[in-house]
Structure formats: C-alpha cells, structure tokens
CSV table of C-alpha atoms in Angstrom, one decimal:
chain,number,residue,atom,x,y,z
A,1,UNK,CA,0.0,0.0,0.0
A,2,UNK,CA,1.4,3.1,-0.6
A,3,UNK,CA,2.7,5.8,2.0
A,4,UNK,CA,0.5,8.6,2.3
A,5,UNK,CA,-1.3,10.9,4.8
A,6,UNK,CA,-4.9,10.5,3.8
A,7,UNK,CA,-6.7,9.5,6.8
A,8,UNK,CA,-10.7,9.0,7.0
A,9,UNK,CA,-12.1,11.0,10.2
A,10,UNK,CA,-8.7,12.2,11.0
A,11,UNK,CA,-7.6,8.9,11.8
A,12,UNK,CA,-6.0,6.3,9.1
A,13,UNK,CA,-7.8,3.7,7.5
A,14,UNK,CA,-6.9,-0.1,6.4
A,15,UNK,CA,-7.9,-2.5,4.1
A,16,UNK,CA,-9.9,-5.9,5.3
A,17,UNK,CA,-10.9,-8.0,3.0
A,18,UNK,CA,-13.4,-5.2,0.8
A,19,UNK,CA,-14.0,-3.2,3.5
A,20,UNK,CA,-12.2,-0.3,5.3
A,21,UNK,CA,-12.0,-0.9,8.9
A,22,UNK,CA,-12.0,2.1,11.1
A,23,UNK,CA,-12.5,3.6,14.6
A,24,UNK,CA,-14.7,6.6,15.5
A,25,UNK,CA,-12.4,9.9,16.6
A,26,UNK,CA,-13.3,13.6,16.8
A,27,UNK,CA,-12.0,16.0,13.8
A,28,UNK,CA,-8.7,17.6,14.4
A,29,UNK,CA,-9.1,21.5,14.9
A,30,UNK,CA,-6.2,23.3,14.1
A,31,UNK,CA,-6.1,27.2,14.9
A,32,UNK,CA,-9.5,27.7,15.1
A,33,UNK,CA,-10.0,25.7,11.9
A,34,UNK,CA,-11.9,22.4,11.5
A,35,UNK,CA,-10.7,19.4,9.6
A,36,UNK,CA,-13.1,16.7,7.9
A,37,UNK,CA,-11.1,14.8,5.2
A,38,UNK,CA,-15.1,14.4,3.1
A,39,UNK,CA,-17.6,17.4,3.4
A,40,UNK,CA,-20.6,16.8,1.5
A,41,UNK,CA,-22.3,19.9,0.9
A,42,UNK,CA,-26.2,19.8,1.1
A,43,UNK,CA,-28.3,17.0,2.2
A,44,UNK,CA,-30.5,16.3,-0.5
A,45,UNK,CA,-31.1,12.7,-2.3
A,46,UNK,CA,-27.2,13.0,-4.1
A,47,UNK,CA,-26.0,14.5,-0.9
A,48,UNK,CA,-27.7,11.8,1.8
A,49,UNK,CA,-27.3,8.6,-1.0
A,50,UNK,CA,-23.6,9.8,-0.7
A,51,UNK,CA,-23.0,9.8,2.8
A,52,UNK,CA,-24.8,6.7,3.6
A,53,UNK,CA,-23.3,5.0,0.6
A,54,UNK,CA,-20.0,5.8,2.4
A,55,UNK,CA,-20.6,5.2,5.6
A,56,UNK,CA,-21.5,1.9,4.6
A,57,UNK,CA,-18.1,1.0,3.3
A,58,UNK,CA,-16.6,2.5,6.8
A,59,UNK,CA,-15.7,5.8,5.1
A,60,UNK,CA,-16.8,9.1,7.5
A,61,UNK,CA,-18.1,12.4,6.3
A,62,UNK,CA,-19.6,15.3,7.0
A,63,UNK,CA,-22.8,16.6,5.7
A,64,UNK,CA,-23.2,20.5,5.6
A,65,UNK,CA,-27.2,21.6,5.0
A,66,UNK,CA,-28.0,25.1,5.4
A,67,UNK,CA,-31.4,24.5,6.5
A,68,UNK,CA,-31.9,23.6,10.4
A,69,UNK,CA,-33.5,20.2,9.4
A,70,UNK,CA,-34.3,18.0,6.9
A,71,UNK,CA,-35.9,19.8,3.5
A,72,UNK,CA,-39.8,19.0,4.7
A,73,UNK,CA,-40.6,20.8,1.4
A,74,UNK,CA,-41.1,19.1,-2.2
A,75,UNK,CA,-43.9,16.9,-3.2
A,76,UNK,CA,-43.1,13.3,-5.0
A,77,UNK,CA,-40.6,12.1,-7.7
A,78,UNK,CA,-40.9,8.7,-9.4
A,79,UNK,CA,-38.0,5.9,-9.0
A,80,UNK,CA,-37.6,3.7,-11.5
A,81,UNK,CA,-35.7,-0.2,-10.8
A,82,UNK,CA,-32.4,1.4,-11.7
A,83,UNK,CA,-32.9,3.8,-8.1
A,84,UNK,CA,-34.3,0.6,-6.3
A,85,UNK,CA,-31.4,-0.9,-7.3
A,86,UNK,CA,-29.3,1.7,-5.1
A,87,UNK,CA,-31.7,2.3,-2.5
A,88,UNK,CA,-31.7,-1.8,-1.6
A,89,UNK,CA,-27.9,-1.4,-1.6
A,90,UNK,CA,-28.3,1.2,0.9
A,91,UNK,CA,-30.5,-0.4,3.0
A,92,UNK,CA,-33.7,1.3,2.5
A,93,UNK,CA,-35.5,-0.2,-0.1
A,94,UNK,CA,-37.6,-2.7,1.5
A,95,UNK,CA,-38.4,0.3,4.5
A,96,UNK,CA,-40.3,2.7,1.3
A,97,UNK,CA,-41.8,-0.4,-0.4
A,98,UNK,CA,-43.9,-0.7,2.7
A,99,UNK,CA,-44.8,2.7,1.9
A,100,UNK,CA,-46.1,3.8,-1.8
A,101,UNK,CA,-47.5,2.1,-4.0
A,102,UNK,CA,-46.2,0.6,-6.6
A,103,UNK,CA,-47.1,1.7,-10.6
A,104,UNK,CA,-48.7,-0.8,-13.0
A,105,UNK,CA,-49.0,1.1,-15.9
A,106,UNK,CA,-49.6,4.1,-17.7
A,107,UNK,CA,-52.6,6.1,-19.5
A,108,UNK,CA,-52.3,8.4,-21.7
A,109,UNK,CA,-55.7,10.9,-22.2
A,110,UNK,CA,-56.9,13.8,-24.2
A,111,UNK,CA,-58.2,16.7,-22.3
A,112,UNK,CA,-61.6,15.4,-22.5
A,113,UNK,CA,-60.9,12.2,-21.2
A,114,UNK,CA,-60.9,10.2,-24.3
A,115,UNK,CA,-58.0,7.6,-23.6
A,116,UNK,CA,-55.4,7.3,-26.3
A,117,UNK,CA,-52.9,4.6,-25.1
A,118,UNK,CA,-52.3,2.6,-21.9
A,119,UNK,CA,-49.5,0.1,-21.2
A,120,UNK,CA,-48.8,-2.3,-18.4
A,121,UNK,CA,-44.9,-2.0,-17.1
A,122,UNK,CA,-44.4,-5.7,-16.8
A,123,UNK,CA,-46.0,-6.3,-19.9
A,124,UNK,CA,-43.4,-4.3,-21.3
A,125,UNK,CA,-40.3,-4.7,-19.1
A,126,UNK,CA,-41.0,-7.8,-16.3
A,127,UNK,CA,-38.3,-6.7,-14.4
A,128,UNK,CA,-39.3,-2.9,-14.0
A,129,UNK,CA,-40.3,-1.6,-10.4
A,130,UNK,CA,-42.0,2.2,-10.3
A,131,UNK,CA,-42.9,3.9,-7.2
A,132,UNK,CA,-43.7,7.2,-6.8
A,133,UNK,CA,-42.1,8.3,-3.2
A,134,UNK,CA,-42.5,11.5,-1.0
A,135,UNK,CA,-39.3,13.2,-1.4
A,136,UNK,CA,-39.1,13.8,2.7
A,137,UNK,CA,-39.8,10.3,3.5
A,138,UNK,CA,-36.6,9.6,1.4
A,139,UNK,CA,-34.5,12.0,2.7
A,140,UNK,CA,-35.6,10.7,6.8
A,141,UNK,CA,-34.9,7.1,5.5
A,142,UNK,CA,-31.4,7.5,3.8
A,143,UNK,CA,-30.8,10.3,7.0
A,144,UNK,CA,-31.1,6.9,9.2
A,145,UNK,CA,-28.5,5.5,7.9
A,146,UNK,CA,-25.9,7.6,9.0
A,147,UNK,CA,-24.3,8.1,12.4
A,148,UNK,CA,-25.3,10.7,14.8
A,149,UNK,CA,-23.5,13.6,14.1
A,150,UNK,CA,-23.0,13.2,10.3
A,151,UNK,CA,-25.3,16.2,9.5
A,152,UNK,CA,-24.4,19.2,10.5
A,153,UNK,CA,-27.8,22.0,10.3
A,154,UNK,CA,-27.9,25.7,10.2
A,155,UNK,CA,-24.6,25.8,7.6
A,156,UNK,CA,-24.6,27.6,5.1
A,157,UNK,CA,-21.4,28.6,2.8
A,158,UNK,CA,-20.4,31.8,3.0
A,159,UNK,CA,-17.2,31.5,0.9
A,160,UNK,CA,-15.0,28.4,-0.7
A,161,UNK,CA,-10.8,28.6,-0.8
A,162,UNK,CA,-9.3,26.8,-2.7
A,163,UNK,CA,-5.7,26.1,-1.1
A,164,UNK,CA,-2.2,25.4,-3.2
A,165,UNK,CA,-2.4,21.7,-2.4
A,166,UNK,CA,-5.3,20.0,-4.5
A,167,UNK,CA,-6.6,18.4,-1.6
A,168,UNK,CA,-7.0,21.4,0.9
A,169,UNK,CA,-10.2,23.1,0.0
A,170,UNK,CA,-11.2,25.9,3.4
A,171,UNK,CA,-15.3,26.2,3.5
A,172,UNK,CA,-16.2,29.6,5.6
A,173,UNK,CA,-19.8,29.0,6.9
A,174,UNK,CA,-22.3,31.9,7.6
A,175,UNK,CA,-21.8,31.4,11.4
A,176,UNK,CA,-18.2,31.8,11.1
A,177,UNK,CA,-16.9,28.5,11.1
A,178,UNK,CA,-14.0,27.4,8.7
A,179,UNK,CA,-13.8,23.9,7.9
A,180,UNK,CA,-10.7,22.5,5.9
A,181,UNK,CA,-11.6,20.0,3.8
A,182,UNK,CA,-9.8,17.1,1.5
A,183,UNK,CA,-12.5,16.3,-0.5
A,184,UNK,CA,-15.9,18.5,-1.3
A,185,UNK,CA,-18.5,16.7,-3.0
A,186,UNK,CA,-20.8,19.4,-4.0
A,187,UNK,CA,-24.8,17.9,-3.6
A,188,UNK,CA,-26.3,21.4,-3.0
A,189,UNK,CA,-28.9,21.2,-5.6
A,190,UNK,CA,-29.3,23.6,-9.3
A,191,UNK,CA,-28.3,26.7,-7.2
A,192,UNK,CA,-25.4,24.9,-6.3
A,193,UNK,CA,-22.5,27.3,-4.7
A,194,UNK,CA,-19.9,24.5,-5.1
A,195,UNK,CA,-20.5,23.9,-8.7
A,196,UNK,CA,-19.8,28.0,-9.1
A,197,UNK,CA,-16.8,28.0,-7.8
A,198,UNK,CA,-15.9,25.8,-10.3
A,199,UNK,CA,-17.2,27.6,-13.1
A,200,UNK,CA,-20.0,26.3,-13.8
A,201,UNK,CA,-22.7,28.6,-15.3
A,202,UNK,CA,-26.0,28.6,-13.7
A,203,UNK,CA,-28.7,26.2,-15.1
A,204,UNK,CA,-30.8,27.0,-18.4
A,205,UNK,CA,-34.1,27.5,-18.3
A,206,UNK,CA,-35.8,26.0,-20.9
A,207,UNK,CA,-39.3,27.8,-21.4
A,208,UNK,CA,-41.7,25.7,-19.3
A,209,UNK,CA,-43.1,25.8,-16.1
A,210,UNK,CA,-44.3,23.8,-13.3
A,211,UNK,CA,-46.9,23.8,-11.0
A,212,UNK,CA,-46.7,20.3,-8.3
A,213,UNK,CA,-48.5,19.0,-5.3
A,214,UNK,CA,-49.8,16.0,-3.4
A,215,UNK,CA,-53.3,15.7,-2.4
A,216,UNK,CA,-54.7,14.3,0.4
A,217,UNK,CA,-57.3,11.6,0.5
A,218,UNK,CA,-57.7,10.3,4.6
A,219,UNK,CA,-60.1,7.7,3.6
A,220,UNK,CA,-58.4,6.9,0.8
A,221,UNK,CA,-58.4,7.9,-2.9
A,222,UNK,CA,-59.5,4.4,-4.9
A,223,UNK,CA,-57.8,5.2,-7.7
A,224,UNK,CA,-56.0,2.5,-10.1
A,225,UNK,CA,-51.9,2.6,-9.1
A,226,UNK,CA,-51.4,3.9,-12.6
A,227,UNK,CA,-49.8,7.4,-14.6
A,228,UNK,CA,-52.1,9.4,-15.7
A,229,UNK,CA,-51.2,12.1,-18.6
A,230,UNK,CA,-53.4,14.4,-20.2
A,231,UNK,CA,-52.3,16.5,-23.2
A,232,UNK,CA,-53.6,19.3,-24.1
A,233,UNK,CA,-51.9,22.3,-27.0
A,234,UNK,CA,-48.8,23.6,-25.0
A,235,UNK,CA,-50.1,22.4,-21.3
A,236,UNK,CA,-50.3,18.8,-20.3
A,237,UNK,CA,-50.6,17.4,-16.7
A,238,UNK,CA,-50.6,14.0,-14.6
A,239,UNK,CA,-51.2,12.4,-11.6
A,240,UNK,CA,-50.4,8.9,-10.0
A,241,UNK,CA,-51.4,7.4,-6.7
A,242,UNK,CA,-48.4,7.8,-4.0
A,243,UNK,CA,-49.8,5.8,-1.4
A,244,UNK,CA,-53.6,4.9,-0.3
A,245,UNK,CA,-53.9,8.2,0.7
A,246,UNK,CA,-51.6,10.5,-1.3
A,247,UNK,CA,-52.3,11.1,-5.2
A,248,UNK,CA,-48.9,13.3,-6.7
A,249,UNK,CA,-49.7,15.6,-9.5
A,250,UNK,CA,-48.5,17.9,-11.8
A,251,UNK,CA,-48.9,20.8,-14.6
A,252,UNK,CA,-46.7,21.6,-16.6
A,253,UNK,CA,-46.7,24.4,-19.1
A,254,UNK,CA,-45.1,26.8,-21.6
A,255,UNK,CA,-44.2,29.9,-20.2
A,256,UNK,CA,-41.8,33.2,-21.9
A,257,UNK,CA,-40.1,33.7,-18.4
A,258,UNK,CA,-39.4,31.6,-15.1
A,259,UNK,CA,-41.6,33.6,-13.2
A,260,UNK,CA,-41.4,35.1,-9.8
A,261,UNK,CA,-41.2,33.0,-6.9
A,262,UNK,CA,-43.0,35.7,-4.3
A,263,UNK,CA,-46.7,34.5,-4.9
A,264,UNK,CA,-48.9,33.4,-2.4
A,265,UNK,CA,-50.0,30.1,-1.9
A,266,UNK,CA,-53.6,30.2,-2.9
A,267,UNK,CA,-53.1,32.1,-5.4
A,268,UNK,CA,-51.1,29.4,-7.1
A,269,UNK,CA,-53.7,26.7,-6.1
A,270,UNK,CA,-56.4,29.0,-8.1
A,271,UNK,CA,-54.0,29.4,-11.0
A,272,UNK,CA,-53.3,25.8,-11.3
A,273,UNK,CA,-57.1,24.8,-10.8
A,274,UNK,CA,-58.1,27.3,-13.5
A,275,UNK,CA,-55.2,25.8,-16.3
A,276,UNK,CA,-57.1,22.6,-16.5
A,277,UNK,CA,-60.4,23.5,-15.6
A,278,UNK,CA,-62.4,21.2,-18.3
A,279,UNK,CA,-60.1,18.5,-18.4
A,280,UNK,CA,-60.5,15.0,-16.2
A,281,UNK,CA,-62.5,15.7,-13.1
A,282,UNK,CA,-60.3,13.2,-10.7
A,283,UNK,CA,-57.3,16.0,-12.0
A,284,UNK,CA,-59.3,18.9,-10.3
A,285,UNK,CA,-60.3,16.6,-7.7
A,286,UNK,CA,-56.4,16.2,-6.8
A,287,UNK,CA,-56.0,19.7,-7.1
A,288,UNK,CA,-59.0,20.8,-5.0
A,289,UNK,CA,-57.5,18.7,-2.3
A,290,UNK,CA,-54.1,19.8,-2.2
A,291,UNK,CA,-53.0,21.6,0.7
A,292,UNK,CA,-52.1,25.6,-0.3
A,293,UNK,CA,-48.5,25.3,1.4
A,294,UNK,CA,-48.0,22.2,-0.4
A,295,UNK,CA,-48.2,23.4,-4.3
A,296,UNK,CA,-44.8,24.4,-5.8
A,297,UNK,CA,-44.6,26.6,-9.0
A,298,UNK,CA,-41.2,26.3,-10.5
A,299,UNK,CA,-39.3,26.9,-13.5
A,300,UNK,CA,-37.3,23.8,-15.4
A,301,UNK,CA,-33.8,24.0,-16.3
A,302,UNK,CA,-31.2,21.9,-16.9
A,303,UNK,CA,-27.6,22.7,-17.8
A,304,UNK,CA,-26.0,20.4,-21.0
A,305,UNK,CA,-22.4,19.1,-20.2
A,306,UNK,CA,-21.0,20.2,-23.6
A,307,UNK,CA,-17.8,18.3,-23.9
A,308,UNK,CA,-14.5,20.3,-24.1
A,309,UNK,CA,-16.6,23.4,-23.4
A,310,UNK,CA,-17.8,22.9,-19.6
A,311,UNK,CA,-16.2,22.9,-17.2
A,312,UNK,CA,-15.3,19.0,-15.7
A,313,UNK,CA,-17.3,17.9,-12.7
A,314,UNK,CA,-14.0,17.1,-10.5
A,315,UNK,CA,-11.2,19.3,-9.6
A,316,UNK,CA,-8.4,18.1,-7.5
A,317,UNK,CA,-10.6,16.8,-4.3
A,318,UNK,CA,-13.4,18.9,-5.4
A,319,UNK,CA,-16.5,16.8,-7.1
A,320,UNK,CA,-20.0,17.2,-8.0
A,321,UNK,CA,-22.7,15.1,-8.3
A,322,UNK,CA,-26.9,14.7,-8.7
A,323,UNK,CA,-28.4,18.3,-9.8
A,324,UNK,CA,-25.3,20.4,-9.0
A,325,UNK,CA,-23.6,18.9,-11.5
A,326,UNK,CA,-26.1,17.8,-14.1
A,327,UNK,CA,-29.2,19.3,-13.8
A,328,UNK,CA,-32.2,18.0,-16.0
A,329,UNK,CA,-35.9,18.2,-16.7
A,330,UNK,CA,-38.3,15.8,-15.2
A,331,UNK,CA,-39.4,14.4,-18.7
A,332,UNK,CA,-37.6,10.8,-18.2
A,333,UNK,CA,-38.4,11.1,-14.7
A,334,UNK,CA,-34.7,10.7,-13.9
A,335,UNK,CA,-33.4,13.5,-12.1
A,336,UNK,CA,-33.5,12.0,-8.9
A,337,UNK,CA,-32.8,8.4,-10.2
A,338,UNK,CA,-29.2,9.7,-11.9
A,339,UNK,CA,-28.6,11.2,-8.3
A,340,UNK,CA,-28.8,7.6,-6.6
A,341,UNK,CA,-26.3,6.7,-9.4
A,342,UNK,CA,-24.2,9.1,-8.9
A,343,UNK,CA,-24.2,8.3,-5.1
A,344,UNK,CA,-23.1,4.9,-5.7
A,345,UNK,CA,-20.6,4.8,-8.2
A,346,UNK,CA,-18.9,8.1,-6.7
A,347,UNK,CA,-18.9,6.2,-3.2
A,348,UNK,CA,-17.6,3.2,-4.7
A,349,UNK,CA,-14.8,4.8,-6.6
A,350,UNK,CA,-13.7,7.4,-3.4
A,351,UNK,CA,-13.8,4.4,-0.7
A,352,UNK,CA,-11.4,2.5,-2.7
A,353,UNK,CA,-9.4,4.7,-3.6
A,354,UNK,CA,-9.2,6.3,0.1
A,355,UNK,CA,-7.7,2.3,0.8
A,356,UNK,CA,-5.5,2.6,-1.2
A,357,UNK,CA,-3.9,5.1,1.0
A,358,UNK,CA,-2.3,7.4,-1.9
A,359,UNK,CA,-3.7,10.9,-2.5
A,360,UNK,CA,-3.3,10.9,-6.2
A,361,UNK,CA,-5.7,7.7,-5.8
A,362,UNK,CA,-8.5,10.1,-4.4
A,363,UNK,CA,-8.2,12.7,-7.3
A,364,UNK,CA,-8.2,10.2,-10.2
A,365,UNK,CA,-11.0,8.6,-8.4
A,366,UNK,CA,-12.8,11.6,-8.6
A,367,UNK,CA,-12.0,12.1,-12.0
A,368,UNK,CA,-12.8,8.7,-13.0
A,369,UNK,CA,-16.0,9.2,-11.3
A,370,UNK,CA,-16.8,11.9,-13.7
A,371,UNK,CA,-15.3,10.7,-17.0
A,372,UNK,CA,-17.6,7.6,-16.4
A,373,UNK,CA,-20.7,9.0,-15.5
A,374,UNK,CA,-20.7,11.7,-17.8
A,375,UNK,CA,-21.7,9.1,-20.4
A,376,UNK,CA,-24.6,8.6,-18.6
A,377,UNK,CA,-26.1,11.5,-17.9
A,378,UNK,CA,-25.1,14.1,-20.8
A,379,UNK,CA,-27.4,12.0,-23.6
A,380,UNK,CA,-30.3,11.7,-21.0
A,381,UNK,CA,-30.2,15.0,-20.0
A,382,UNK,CA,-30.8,16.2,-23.9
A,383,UNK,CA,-33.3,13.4,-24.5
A,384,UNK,CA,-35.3,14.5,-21.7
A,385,UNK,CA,-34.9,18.1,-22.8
A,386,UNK,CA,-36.0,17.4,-26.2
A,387,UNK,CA,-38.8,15.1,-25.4
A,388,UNK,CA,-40.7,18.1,-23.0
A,389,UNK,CA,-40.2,20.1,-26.2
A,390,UNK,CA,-42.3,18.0,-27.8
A,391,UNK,CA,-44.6,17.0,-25.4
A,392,UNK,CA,-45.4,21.1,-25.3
A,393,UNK,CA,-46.5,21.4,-29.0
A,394,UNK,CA,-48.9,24.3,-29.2
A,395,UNK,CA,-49.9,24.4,-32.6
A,396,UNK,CA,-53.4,22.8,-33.2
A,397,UNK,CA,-52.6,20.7,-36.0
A,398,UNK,CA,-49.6,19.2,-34.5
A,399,UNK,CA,-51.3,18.8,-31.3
A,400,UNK,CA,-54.3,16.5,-33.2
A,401,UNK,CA,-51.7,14.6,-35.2
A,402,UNK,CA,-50.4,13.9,-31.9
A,403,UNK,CA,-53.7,12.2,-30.4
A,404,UNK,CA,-54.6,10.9,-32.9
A,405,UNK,CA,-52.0,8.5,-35.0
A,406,UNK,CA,-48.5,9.5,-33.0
A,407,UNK,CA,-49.4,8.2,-29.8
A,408,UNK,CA,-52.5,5.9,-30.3
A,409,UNK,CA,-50.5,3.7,-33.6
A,410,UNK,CA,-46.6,4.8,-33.0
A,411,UNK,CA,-45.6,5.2,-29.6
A,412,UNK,CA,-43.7,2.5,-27.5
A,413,UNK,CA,-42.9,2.5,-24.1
A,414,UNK,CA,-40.1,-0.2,-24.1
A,415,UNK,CA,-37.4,2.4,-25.6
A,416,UNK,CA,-38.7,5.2,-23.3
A,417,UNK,CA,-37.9,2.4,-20.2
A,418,UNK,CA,-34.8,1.3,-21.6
A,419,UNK,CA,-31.9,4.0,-20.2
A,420,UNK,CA,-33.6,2.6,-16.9
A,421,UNK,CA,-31.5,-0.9,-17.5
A,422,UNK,CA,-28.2,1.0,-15.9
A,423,UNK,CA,-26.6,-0.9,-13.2
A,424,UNK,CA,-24.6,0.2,-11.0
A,425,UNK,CA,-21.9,-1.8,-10.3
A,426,UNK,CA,-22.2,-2.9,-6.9
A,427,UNK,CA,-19.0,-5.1,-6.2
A,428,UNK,CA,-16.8,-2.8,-4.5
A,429,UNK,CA,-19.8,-1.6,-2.0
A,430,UNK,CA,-20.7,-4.8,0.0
C-alpha cells in the first residue's frame, strides 16, 4: 500500500478483506480551523445517497445543509428499478416499499378524457419496479442510515478557498466557522454554490413551467396505481397514486419567463385549478384537495455538459454530483434516479481509492467518477430536454396529429424504459 497521509475522520484507514475498517475519533481543529477529510455539501437525495453510501463501506463524512433540518418541502418524484437498485444497496428499499404504492401502468388521455394509449410496465419490461415516493420520506430514511452527528444544520457557505495543495479546499460558513476539507463533494442542488466555484454557469431555463403538489385523500383515494397524462396544445398534466392516501400531481406548461417566486399560496392553487379546468374531473379533484403550502410553481432547467466546453465535474478533491452537476428536466423522470447513481458509483470509486492510501488515488478517483458518469447523464439530459419540447406542442394541428395516430399507432414504451436498464456496479460496495 502506498505511503501517504490521507486518513478518513482524522484517523488512518486499512484494508480488510473489501472493507475499510476504522475507529470513530473527533476531527482535528487546528487554529480555530476544522478538519473533515469528506464534506458533503447539502443534504439532499445525491448528498444523503452519498453519505450513507459511504458510511456503509466504513468511510466518515460530514454533511453541511444550510437548513436547520431536513428539507420537509417538495412533493413526489418517481423511482424507476435502476434507483431501487441503489436504495436496496443502501438499506432502504424494503423500509419505502412498505410505503407507496407501486405503478402498474400508464394512461395516456386527451383533455376530454378520451383515452389514447395505456400500457402495463411488466407487460413491457417484467423486471421494472416504479414507485412514486414523497421526497421527505426519502430523505428521513437515507438520513437513518448515517451516524449521529453526520449532518451538520444551520450551515450555510459563505465562501470556498481553494488552497495550493489540491486536496485542501477551506469552506467559511455563515456562522463563522472554517472547515478544511480534502474532499468537497458538491450535492447542493441547481443553485449549487460549489459547482460555481468551479465555473459552472447557472442552469438554463428552458421555457416551461411547473406547477406540483400531493393531495390528500384520509379515507383513501381508490384510484388504479397507474400514470395518468393528459395532453392538451402547450399544457399537459398528470397524476399517480403515492400511497392509499396520497395522489402526486403535476402541470406543466409553456411559459416566456421563469416567473417570480413571491406569490402566495392560494393564489397558485387558483391558478393551477383554472389551467385545466375542463379536463378530467379526478385532475381537479387532486387539485382541490391539495394543501395551499403544499403546491410548488417552478421553473425547469437543466444545464447540458457540452464536452470540451464545460467545465469538468472534478477538480483536484473537489467533485460534484446529482443536480449540482447535471441538472435536467423531469421528462424521463430521472433527475432523482441519476442522483442515486451518482451516489453509488462516486462512493464506490472514493472508498477504494481512500484504501488505497495514496492521495493521487482520491483525485483520479474523482475524475474517473466523472469521466464515467458523464456518459450517462449528458445524452439523458438532452433526450429529456428534447422530449418536454415536444410533449409542449402548441400548434393545433400538431397537437391532433399527436392524439390521434402519433401516440395511439406509433408510440412504444419499451425504448422510453430502456436508459432505466443502468446498473450500478455494486462489487466494491458490499
């Protein structure tokens, strides 16, 4: 093994067998200054998936989230089998099975109800698992799975230093705290702070809007555990079952600008009730019984990782992953899904590469991590983009043509599950 300094939790770290073995010990402070040898900013899915992907190998870090808990807010995001892949290598797969439902199919519907096309999952892919889960439930479950102490609240970056060793990056917090770090993996989300200081341009927004939001059914809902999309001439809308008692929905529209984000609550339950008023009835119903604080109107962006013109995703021990580093539209419904990957194969790569004692290990790691899963999620982040363009055709014609012989005679759901085949490869974290 060869001779370095790298230590995990400020202590060294040893190969056994394909683990790292390791005992607990409080971070060195040195002049004031706090040392972590892994800071992962933000504790989001990419963030969380990360540090319990870690932790699981025996590698410490530290979580930074500049909330003082757990983001409560969101609504639902749908996991396809490539996620449950990662979640059950986690630990908390089985845990959110026993909590949402899981997706037979999908319907597709006109405004006025008329169905154009269904299709069964199985029936197309038997080995396909869909679930729509509540995006706080999956943060409290992957949050269990790390020590006490691994998530530090209430910390927000103030500044980031780069230092003239690689693998010395200082992160001034808003309190005042300075923490010296070896390796940053940036999970802090579209707006993310780390992936500026790399150079990274802020997302693109790419002319649509959406409004989200779970409604509430205490006695239950009834509905079939299928999709549901309606399309209408530049607007189009779903909803799906989340559990017996939660229905997820969405609206999604064209829009010139992103919008303001200073509107009140009811107004934007009134504007989303009035943009599909007309269409399905159980659509308004989902609406009407949305809470106000829970309905979200955002822009989508995404940002396209252009090779040889953007900035790469790793620098030294600085690394990015889920929407800080590759930000896409919900169209694919893999935004969070490409996050889980991201958690897994960057954990994978840093824990064995931290074993190997060396520090030039750790930043070709980090590279690697980047050269390898920039194939991945560079062609689905354009193939979601363009796919929402055309899913927000506004012209009449195009919009019939569309009902009535592109999706009823041509459309097949088998190549728009396929990029859900990834695996990760899970060999090096058992």
């Amino acid at each position: 093994m060869a001779s370095s300094a790298w230590t995990i939790g400020s202590f060294p770290v040893s190969r056994a067998g394909s683990r790292i073995d390791r005992r607990r010990r409080s971070p060195i402070c040195v002049c004031g200054v706090r040392e972590e040898e892994i800071v992962v900013v933000g504790a989001g899915i990419a963030g969380l998936a990360t540090a319990a992907s870690l932790h699981k190998l025996g590698v410490r870090s530290l979580v930074l989230e500049q909330g003082d808990s757990l983001r409560t807010g969101g609504t639902s995001l749908t996991l396809f089998k490539n996620a449950w892949r990662v979640l059950d290598s986690i630990g908390v797969g089985a845990e959110l099975r026993t909590q949402f439902l899981e997706i037979e199919g999908l319907a597709m519907m006109s405004t006025k109800g008329r169905l154009l096309r269904s299709f069964t999952f199985r029936d197309v892919d038997p080995s396909q698992e869909v679930r729509a889960v509540e995006r706080k439930v999956l943060l409290e479950a992957l949050a269990s799975r790390l020590p006490p102490d691994s998530i530090r609240f209430s910390s927000k970056l103030k500044s980031i230093t780069r230092g003239d060793d690689a693998m010395k990056t200082l992160l001034e917090l808003e309190d005042g705290t300075q923490i010296e770090a070896k390796v940053v993996i940036g999970c802090d989300g579209v707006r993310s702070a780390v992936a500026k200081s790399m150079g990274f341009s802020e997302p693109k927004f790419v002319g649509h809007c959406a409004f989200r939001g779970l409604g509430e059914y205490p006695d239950g809902h009834g509905l079939q555990p299928k999709v549901n999309y309606v399309y209408g001439q530049g607007i189009r809308a779903g909803f799906v079952p989340v559990s017996p008692t939660k229905v997820y929905w969405f609206i999604c529209f064209n829009s010139q600008d992103p919008g303001s984000r200073g509107r009140e609550v009811a107004v934007l339950k009134r504007e989303a009730a009035e943009m599909v008023a007309g269409w399905p009835s159980a659509l308004g119903d989902v609406i009407s019984r949305t809470p106000d604080v829970g309905i979200l109107r955002t822009p989508l962006v995404d940002r396209w990782l252009w090779p040889g013109v953007s900035p790469a995703g790793a620098d030294g021990g600085m690394v990015l992953a889920g929407d800080a580093w590759h930000p896409m539209t919900p169209n694919l419904g893999q935004g969070g899904c490409c996050a889980l990957e991201d958690a897994a194969v960057l954990s994978a790569k840093l824990a064995a590469a931290v074993a190997d004692g060396a520090t030039s290990s750790v930043v070709n790691a980090l590279a690697d991590f980047c050269s390898e899963r920039w194939w991945r999620v560079f062609p689905l982040t354009v193939r979601s983009n363009l796919v929402g363009s055309l899913l927000q055709w506004d012209n009449p014609f195009v919009c019939a043509l569309r009902n009535e012989v592109v999706i009823p005679r041509l459309v097949m759901l088998g190549p728009f599950l396929e990029h859900t085949n990834y695996r990760v490869d899970f060999s090096q974290t058992r």
